[in-house]
């Protein structure tokens, strides 16, 4: 892909719900979706404020009559057009995801949804079943999972270079909310309000990212039970946590730990994952995404560099620029959007053979994150004891 050849002959007609001009994440969706020409933005209900959303949509080049006041009108009006949207991205606060996903699937659209997909395992199951019934996909934007070195790790682990996996250490702990910044910042305010985020703050908002990195790298491991302890260091956030520790046991005897925090003073982002096998370990950190440490017991440490020919072809296929040049978040997201487009196209063509072997953060990945948070909250709220994963 380094030469920019488009991976699909067509561009999916695409709309957005949310992600308006004041939002944190809208621009990242657009830059990722539009990067390779696999999507073209033709409609949207971009903002909770209809007028602001219309002006913003027009500023992006979307026709005035296709900038809608709300998602219900967007789906209804677009379904009535012969050139209506085929796919929609949902980048609104968490409490709206389930209803908008459901409405989009019912309207016959493919979906890209922000995490968390929804709030309960029952809701997640409803979406899984609706995807099957409607023959549509949901892609979930666990952004950094699109980074090439994550797929490199997946391949090395599948090839047995680490031996049996024993330990998975995960963390996503930044320091930006070490004080009650929500009093001044509307984008943070809803994140610490259960009416908008359901049962958790950092478990759902942060931890589900490295949880999915681990799932991608070691897809065969399943969580058997877990225990979670959570704290609200900024007291006004209670009962929602701004810090949590989770211990996990996997079905093969491996163990895992997660530290997620928004009060890790001084830390910029702190999303890290270390996979320890019986022979060797891999470690990746999103603040230095182009390097991954490969540590074989008894040998000097190797630092694998993105873009180098010694990597697996799956890791090289997603490069837009050669090794040695800095890249990161935007590229990882663009890789996800390219994969979402390919999955949507293959689903429309009923290409089961392609889909069977094709990886992307799908509706099951979104559902797993929701179930995991539910189990963590259940454990934390019953005195941080072990709970069977269900
Ligand atoms: P934000 O508050 O900054 O922006 C929300 C946007 O949605 C605004 O434009 C708002 O007007 C619009 N909106 C709200 N309700 C709407 C509705 N009913 N219809 C249409 N538009 C509506 O929030 P944000 O930080 O951009 O987060 C949005 C989502 O993205 C959240 O679910 C969050 O968890 C997720 N997020 C994901 C990542 C990631 O790495 N994947 C990073 C940041 C945020």
Coordinates of C-alpha atoms and ligand atoms in Angstrom, one line a residue:
X1 CA 0.0 0.0 0.0
X2 CA 3.0 2.2 0.2
X3 CA 2.3 3.4 -3.3
X4 CA -1.3 4.3 -2.4
X5 CA -3.1 1.9 -4.7
X6 CA -6.7 1.9 -3.7
X7 CA -7.7 -1.5 -2.2
X8 CA -11.3 -1.3 -3.5
X9 CA -12.6 -0.4 -6.9
X10 CA -15.5 1.7 -5.4
X11 CA -15.8 4.2 -2.6
X12 CA -18.5 3.5 0.0
X13 CA -21.0 6.3 0.4
X14 CA -20.5 7.3 4.0
X15 CA -22.2 9.4 6.6
X16 CA -21.4 10.4 10.2
X17 CA -23.5 10.8 13.4
X18 CA -21.7 13.1 15.8
X19 CA -18.0 14.0 15.3
X20 CA -19.0 17.7 14.8
X21 CA -16.8 20.7 14.8
X22 CA -16.3 20.8 18.6
X23 CA -15.8 17.1 19.1
X24 CA -12.6 15.4 20.1
X25 CA -12.6 12.5 17.8
X26 CA -14.6 13.5 14.6
X27 CA -11.6 14.7 12.7
X28 CA -9.7 11.5 13.3
X29 CA -12.6 9.5 11.9
X30 CA -12.6 11.6 8.8
X31 CA -8.9 11.7 8.2
X32 CA -8.8 7.9 8.6
X33 CA -11.9 7.1 6.5
X34 CA -11.0 9.5 3.6
X35 CA -7.2 8.7 3.5
X36 CA -7.3 5.9 1.0
X37 CA -10.5 6.8 -1.0
X38 CA -12.4 3.8 0.3
X39 CA -15.1 6.1 1.8
X40 CA -16.6 9.3 0.5
X41 CA -18.4 11.6 3.0
X42 CA -21.8 12.5 1.5
X43 CA -24.2 13.0 4.5
X44 CA -24.3 13.4 8.3
X45 CA -26.1 14.5 11.5
X46 CA -22.9 15.9 12.9
X47 CA -23.9 17.7 16.0
X48 CA -26.5 17.6 18.8
X49 CA -27.1 21.3 17.8
X50 CA -28.8 20.9 14.3
X51 CA -27.8 24.3 13.0
X52 CA -24.2 24.0 14.1
X53 CA -24.1 20.6 12.5
X54 CA -25.5 21.8 9.2
X55 CA -22.9 24.6 9.0
X56 CA -20.1 22.3 9.9
X57 CA -21.2 19.6 7.4
X58 CA -21.4 22.2 4.6
X59 CA -17.9 23.5 5.5
X60 CA -16.7 19.9 4.8
X61 CA -18.3 20.0 1.4
X62 CA -21.5 17.9 2.3
X63 CA -24.6 19.2 0.4
X64 CA -26.9 21.3 2.6
X65 CA -29.9 19.0 2.1
X66 CA -27.8 16.0 3.3
X67 CA -26.8 17.7 6.6
X68 CA -29.6 16.4 8.8
X69 CA -30.9 17.6 12.2
X70 CA -30.7 14.1 13.8
X71 CA -29.8 10.5 13.1
X72 CA -33.4 9.3 12.6
X73 CA -33.9 11.8 9.8
X74 CA -30.5 10.9 8.3
X75 CA -31.3 7.2 8.1
X76 CA -34.8 7.7 6.8
X77 CA -34.0 10.3 4.1
X78 CA -30.9 8.6 2.9
X79 CA -32.7 5.2 2.6
X80 CA -35.1 7.0 0.2
X81 CA -32.3 8.1 -2.1
X82 CA -30.9 5.9 -4.9
X83 CA -27.5 7.3 -4.0
X84 CA -28.0 7.1 -0.2
X85 CA -25.3 6.2 2.3
X86 CA -24.1 2.6 2.6
X87 CA -22.2 3.1 5.8
X88 CA -22.2 5.3 8.9
X89 CA -19.8 6.1 11.7
X90 CA -21.1 6.9 15.2
X91 CA -18.9 9.3 17.2
X92 CA -21.3 10.5 19.8
X93 CA -21.3 10.2 23.7
X94 CA -21.5 6.6 24.9
X95 CA -25.1 6.5 26.1
X96 CA -26.3 6.9 22.5
X97 CA -24.3 4.2 20.8
X98 CA -26.7 1.3 21.2
X99 CA -29.8 3.1 19.9
X100 CA -28.0 4.6 17.0
X101 CA -26.2 1.3 16.0
X102 CA -29.5 -0.5 16.2
X103 CA -31.3 2.1 14.0
X104 CA -28.4 2.1 11.5
X105 CA -28.4 -1.7 11.1
X106 CA -32.3 -1.6 10.8
X107 CA -31.8 1.0 8.1
X108 CA -29.6 -1.5 6.2
X109 CA -26.3 0.3 6.9
X110 CA -22.8 -0.9 7.7
X111 CA -21.6 0.7 10.9
X112 CA -18.4 1.9 12.4
X113 CA -19.0 2.6 16.1
X114 CA -17.0 4.2 18.9
X115 CA -16.2 2.2 22.0
X116 CA -17.8 1.2 24.2
X117 CA -20.2 -0.4 21.7
X118 CA -23.0 -0.3 24.4
X119 CA -23.5 -0.7 28.1
X120 CA -24.6 -4.3 28.7
X121 CA -23.9 -7.8 27.4
X122 CA -27.6 -8.1 26.5
X123 CA -27.4 -5.0 24.3
X124 CA -24.2 -6.3 22.7
X125 CA -25.8 -9.6 21.9
X126 CA -28.7 -7.8 20.3
X127 CA -26.3 -6.0 18.0
X128 CA -24.4 -9.3 17.2
X129 CA -27.7 -10.9 16.2
X130 CA -28.8 -7.8 14.2
X131 CA -25.5 -7.8 12.2
X132 CA -26.1 -11.5 11.3
X133 CA -29.8 -10.9 10.4
X134 CA -29.1 -7.8 8.3
X135 CA -25.8 -9.1 6.8
X136 CA -24.0 -5.9 7.9
X137 CA -20.9 -5.4 9.9
X138 CA -20.0 -3.2 12.9
X139 CA -16.4 -2.1 13.1
X140 CA -15.2 -0.8 16.4
X141 CA -12.6 1.9 16.6
X142 CA -10.0 0.5 18.9
X143 CA -7.6 2.9 17.2
X144 CA -4.1 1.6 17.8
X145 CA -5.1 -2.0 17.0
X146 CA -4.7 -0.8 13.4
X147 CA -0.9 -0.3 14.0
X148 CA 1.2 -2.6 11.8
X149 CA 3.4 -3.8 14.7
X150 CA 0.3 -5.2 16.5
X151 CA -0.3 -7.5 13.5
X152 CA 3.5 -8.3 13.6
X153 CA 3.1 -9.4 17.2
X154 CA 0.1 -11.5 16.4
X155 CA 2.0 -13.3 13.7
X156 CA 5.1 -13.9 15.8
X157 CA 3.0 -15.3 18.6
X158 CA 1.1 -17.6 16.2
X159 CA 4.5 -18.8 14.8
X160 CA 5.5 -19.9 18.3
X161 CA 8.4 -17.5 18.7
X162 CA 7.4 -16.8 22.3
X163 CA 6.4 -20.3 23.2
X164 CA 3.3 -20.8 25.4
X165 CA 1.9 -17.4 26.7
X166 CA 2.2 -17.0 30.4
X167 CA 1.6 -13.4 31.3
X168 CA -0.1 -10.4 29.7
X169 CA 0.6 -7.0 31.3
X170 CA -1.7 -4.2 30.0
X171 CA -2.0 -0.6 30.9
X172 CA -3.6 2.6 29.6
X173 CA -2.9 5.3 32.2
X174 CA -2.6 8.9 31.5
X175 CA -2.5 11.9 33.9
X176 CA -4.8 14.4 32.1
X177 CA -7.7 14.1 34.6
X178 CA -5.6 14.1 37.8
X179 CA -7.8 17.0 38.9
X180 CA -11.5 17.7 38.3
X181 CA -10.9 19.1 34.8
X182 CA -14.5 18.2 33.9
X183 CA -15.7 21.3 35.7
X184 CA -14.2 23.3 32.8
X185 CA -14.2 20.8 29.9
X186 CA -17.5 19.6 28.4
X187 CA -15.9 16.7 26.6
X188 CA -14.7 15.3 29.9
X189 CA -17.9 16.2 31.9
X190 CA -20.0 13.6 30.2
X191 CA -17.2 11.0 30.6
X192 CA -17.6 11.0 34.4
X193 CA -21.4 11.1 34.5
X194 CA -23.1 7.7 34.7
X195 CA -26.1 9.0 32.7
X196 CA -23.7 9.2 29.7
X197 CA -21.2 6.5 30.3
X198 CA -23.1 3.8 32.2
X199 CA -21.3 1.8 34.9
X200 CA -17.6 2.8 34.4
X201 CA -15.2 5.5 33.4
X202 CA -11.6 4.4 32.8
X203 CA -12.5 0.7 32.6
X204 CA -14.7 1.4 29.5
X205 CA -13.0 4.5 28.2
X206 CA -9.4 3.4 28.4
X207 CA -8.9 -0.3 29.4
X208 CA -10.9 -1.7 26.6
X209 CA -8.2 -0.5 24.2
X210 CA -5.2 -2.5 25.5
X211 CA -7.7 -5.4 26.2
X212 CA -8.4 -5.5 22.5
X213 CA -4.6 -5.3 21.7
X214 CA -4.2 -8.4 23.8
X215 CA -7.1 -10.1 22.1
X216 CA -5.6 -9.3 18.7
X217 CA -2.1 -10.5 19.6
X218 CA -3.2 -13.7 21.4
X219 CA -6.7 -14.5 19.9
X220 CA -6.8 -18.0 21.3
X221 CA -6.7 -17.0 25.0
X222 CA -10.1 -16.5 26.7
X223 CA -10.6 -14.8 30.1
X224 CA -11.9 -17.3 32.7
X225 CA -12.2 -15.2 35.7
X226 CA -11.1 -11.7 36.9
X227 CA -11.0 -9.5 40.0
X228 CA -11.2 -5.7 39.9
X229 CA -10.5 -3.0 42.4
X230 CA -11.4 0.5 41.4
X231 CA -11.0 4.0 43.0
X232 CA -12.4 7.5 42.5
X233 CA -9.4 9.7 43.5
X234 CA -11.3 12.8 42.5
X235 CA -14.2 12.2 44.9
X236 CA -16.9 13.9 42.9
X237 CA -16.5 11.2 40.2
X238 CA -17.8 8.4 42.5
X239 CA -19.2 5.9 41.9
X240 CA -17.3 6.0 38.6
X241 CA -13.6 5.1 38.9
X242 CA -10.7 7.2 37.6
X243 CA -8.2 4.4 38.5
X244 CA -8.5 0.6 38.4
X245 CA -6.5 -2.6 38.7
X246 CA -7.7 -5.8 37.2
X247 CA -6.2 -9.3 37.6
X248 CA -7.3 -11.9 35.1
X249 CA -6.9 -15.7 34.7
X250 CA -7.1 -17.1 31.2
X251 CA -8.3 -20.6 30.2
X252 CA -4.7 -21.9 29.4
X253 CA -3.4 -21.0 32.9
X254 CA -1.9 -17.7 31.8
X255 CA -2.5 -14.6 33.9
X256 CA -3.0 -10.9 33.0
X257 CA -3.1 -7.6 34.7
X258 CA -4.6 -4.2 33.6
X259 CA -3.8 -0.8 35.1
X260 CA -6.1 1.9 33.7
X261 CA -6.0 5.4 35.1
X262 CA -6.8 9.0 34.2
X263 CA -4.9 10.2 37.3
X264 CA -1.4 9.0 36.5
X265 CA 0.1 12.4 37.0
X266 CA 2.7 13.3 34.4
X267 CA 1.9 10.5 32.0
X268 CA 1.0 11.5 28.5
X269 CA -0.9 8.4 27.3
X270 CA 0.7 5.3 28.7
X271 CA -0.9 2.6 26.6
X272 CA 1.4 -0.3 26.9
X273 CA 1.3 -4.1 26.4
X274 CA 3.8 -6.8 27.3
X275 CA 3.3 -10.4 26.3
X276 CA 5.4 -12.9 28.2
X277 CA 5.9 -16.4 26.8
X278 CA 8.0 -19.3 28.1
X279 CA 10.8 -18.4 25.7
X280 CA 10.5 -14.7 24.9
X281 CA 8.5 -11.5 25.4
X282 CA 7.2 -8.7 23.2
X283 CA 6.5 -5.2 24.4
X284 CA 4.8 -2.3 22.6
X285 CA 4.0 1.3 23.7
X286 CA 1.8 3.6 21.8
X287 CA 4.0 6.7 22.5
X288 CA 6.8 5.0 20.5
X289 CA 4.7 3.0 18.1
X290 CA 7.3 2.4 15.5
X291 CA 9.4 0.2 17.7
X292 CA 8.5 -3.1 19.4
X293 CA 10.9 -4.9 21.8
X294 CA 11.5 -8.6 21.2
X295 CA 13.3 -10.1 24.2
X296 CA 14.5 -13.6 23.9
X297 CA 15.6 -15.1 27.3
X298 CA 19.5 -15.2 27.3
X299 CA 19.9 -13.0 24.2
X300 CA 20.4 -9.3 23.6
X301 CA 17.2 -7.3 23.2
X302 CA 16.0 -6.8 19.7
X303 CA 14.1 -3.7 18.7
X304 CA 11.9 -4.4 15.7
X305 CA 11.3 -1.3 13.5
X306 CA 8.1 -0.7 11.6
X307 CA 8.5 -0.8 7.8
X308 CA 11.5 -3.1 7.7
X309 CA 11.6 -6.1 5.3
X310 CA 12.3 -8.6 8.1
X311 CA 8.7 -8.1 9.3
X312 CA 5.8 -10.2 8.3
X313 CA 4.0 -9.3 5.1
X314 CA 0.8 -8.6 7.1
X315 CA 2.7 -5.8 9.0
X316 CA 4.2 -4.4 5.8
X317 CA 1.0 -4.4 3.8
X318 CA -0.4 -1.6 5.9
X319 CA 2.5 0.8 5.5
X320 CA 1.9 4.2 3.9
X321 CA 5.5 5.4 4.4
X322 CA 8.8 3.6 4.7
X323 CA 10.5 2.6 7.9
X324 CA 12.4 5.3 9.9
X325 CA 9.8 8.0 9.3
X326 CA 7.5 8.8 12.3
X327 CA 3.9 7.8 12.1
X328 CA 1.3 6.5 14.5
X329 CA -2.3 7.3 15.5
X330 CA -3.5 8.5 12.2
X331 CA -2.0 5.6 10.3
X332 CA -3.4 3.1 12.7
X333 CA -6.9 4.5 12.4
X334 CA -6.6 4.7 8.6
X335 CA -5.6 1.0 8.6
X336 CA -8.8 0.2 10.5
X337 CA -11.0 2.2 8.2
X338 CA -9.4 0.5 5.2
X339 CA -10.2 -2.8 6.8
X340 CA -13.8 -1.7 7.6
X341 CA -14.3 -0.8 3.9
X342 CA -12.9 -4.2 2.8
X343 CA -15.2 -6.0 5.3
X344 CA -18.2 -4.0 4.3
X345 CA -17.5 -4.7 0.6
X346 CA -16.9 -8.5 1.1
X347 CA -20.1 -8.7 3.3
X348 CA -22.1 -7.1 0.5
X349 CA -20.6 -9.6 -2.0
X350 CA -21.2 -12.5 0.5
X351 CA -17.5 -13.4 0.2
X352 CA -17.4 -15.8 3.1
X353 CA -13.9 -17.1 2.1
X354 CA -12.4 -13.7 2.4
X355 CA -14.1 -12.8 5.6
X356 CA -13.2 -16.1 7.3
X357 CA -9.5 -15.1 7.2
X358 CA -9.8 -11.4 7.6
X359 CA -9.1 -9.5 10.9
X360 CA -10.6 -6.2 12.1
X361 CA -12.2 -5.0 15.4
X362 CA -15.7 -6.4 14.7
X363 CA -19.0 -6.5 16.6
X364 CA -17.7 -9.5 18.7
X365 CA -14.7 -7.4 19.7
X366 CA -17.0 -4.6 20.8
X367 CA -19.2 -7.1 22.7
X368 CA -16.2 -8.5 24.5
X369 CA -15.2 -5.1 25.8
X370 CA -18.7 -4.5 27.1
X371 CA -18.8 -7.9 28.8
X372 CA -15.3 -7.3 30.3
X373 CA -16.3 -4.0 31.8
X374 CA -19.5 -5.5 33.2
X375 CA -17.5 -8.3 34.9
X376 CA -15.0 -5.7 36.3
X377 CA -17.7 -3.6 37.8
X378 CA -19.3 -6.7 39.3
X379 CA -16.0 -7.7 40.9
X380 CA -15.1 -4.2 42.1
X381 CA -18.5 -3.6 43.6
X382 CA -18.5 -6.9 45.6
X383 CA -15.2 -6.1 47.4
X384 CA -12.7 -6.8 44.6
X385 CA -13.2 -10.6 44.7
X386 CA -12.7 -13.1 41.9
X387 CA -15.7 -13.5 39.6
X388 CA -16.2 -16.1 36.9
X389 CA -16.1 -14.4 33.5
X390 CA -19.5 -14.5 31.8
Ligands
LIG1 P1 -17.3 15.1 22.4 O1 -18.2 15.4 23.5 O2 -16.0 15.9 22.2 O3 -18.1 15.2 21.0 C1 -19.3 14.6 20.8 C2 -19.9 15.0 19.4 O4 -21.1 14.3 19.2 C3 -20.2 16.5 19.4 O5 -20.0 17.0 18.1 C4 -21.7 16.5 19.7 O6 -22.4 17.7 19.2 C5 -22.2 15.3 19.0 N1 -23.4 14.7 19.4 C6 -23.8 14.4 20.7 N2 -25.0 13.8 20.7 C7 -25.4 13.7 19.4 C8 -26.5 13.1 18.8 N3 -27.5 12.5 19.5 N4 -26.6 13.2 17.5 C9 -25.6 13.8 16.7 N5 -24.5 14.3 17.3 C10 -24.4 14.3 18.6 O7 -16.9 13.6 22.5 P2 -15.7 12.8 21.9 O8 -14.5 12.9 22.8 O9 -15.4 13.1 20.5 O10 -16.2 11.3 22.0 C11 -17.2 10.7 21.2 C12 -17.1 9.2 21.2 O11 -15.8 8.8 20.8 C13 -17.2 8.6 22.7 O12 -17.9 7.4 22.6 C14 -15.8 8.4 23.1 O13 -15.7 7.3 24.0 C15 -15.2 8.0 21.8 N6 -13.7 8.3 21.7 C16 -12.9 7.3 21.2 C17 -11.6 7.4 21.1 C18 -10.8 6.3 20.5 O14 -9.6 6.3 20.7 N7 -11.4 5.3 19.9 C19 -11.0 8.6 21.5 C20 -11.8 9.6 22.0 C21 -13.2 9.4 22.1

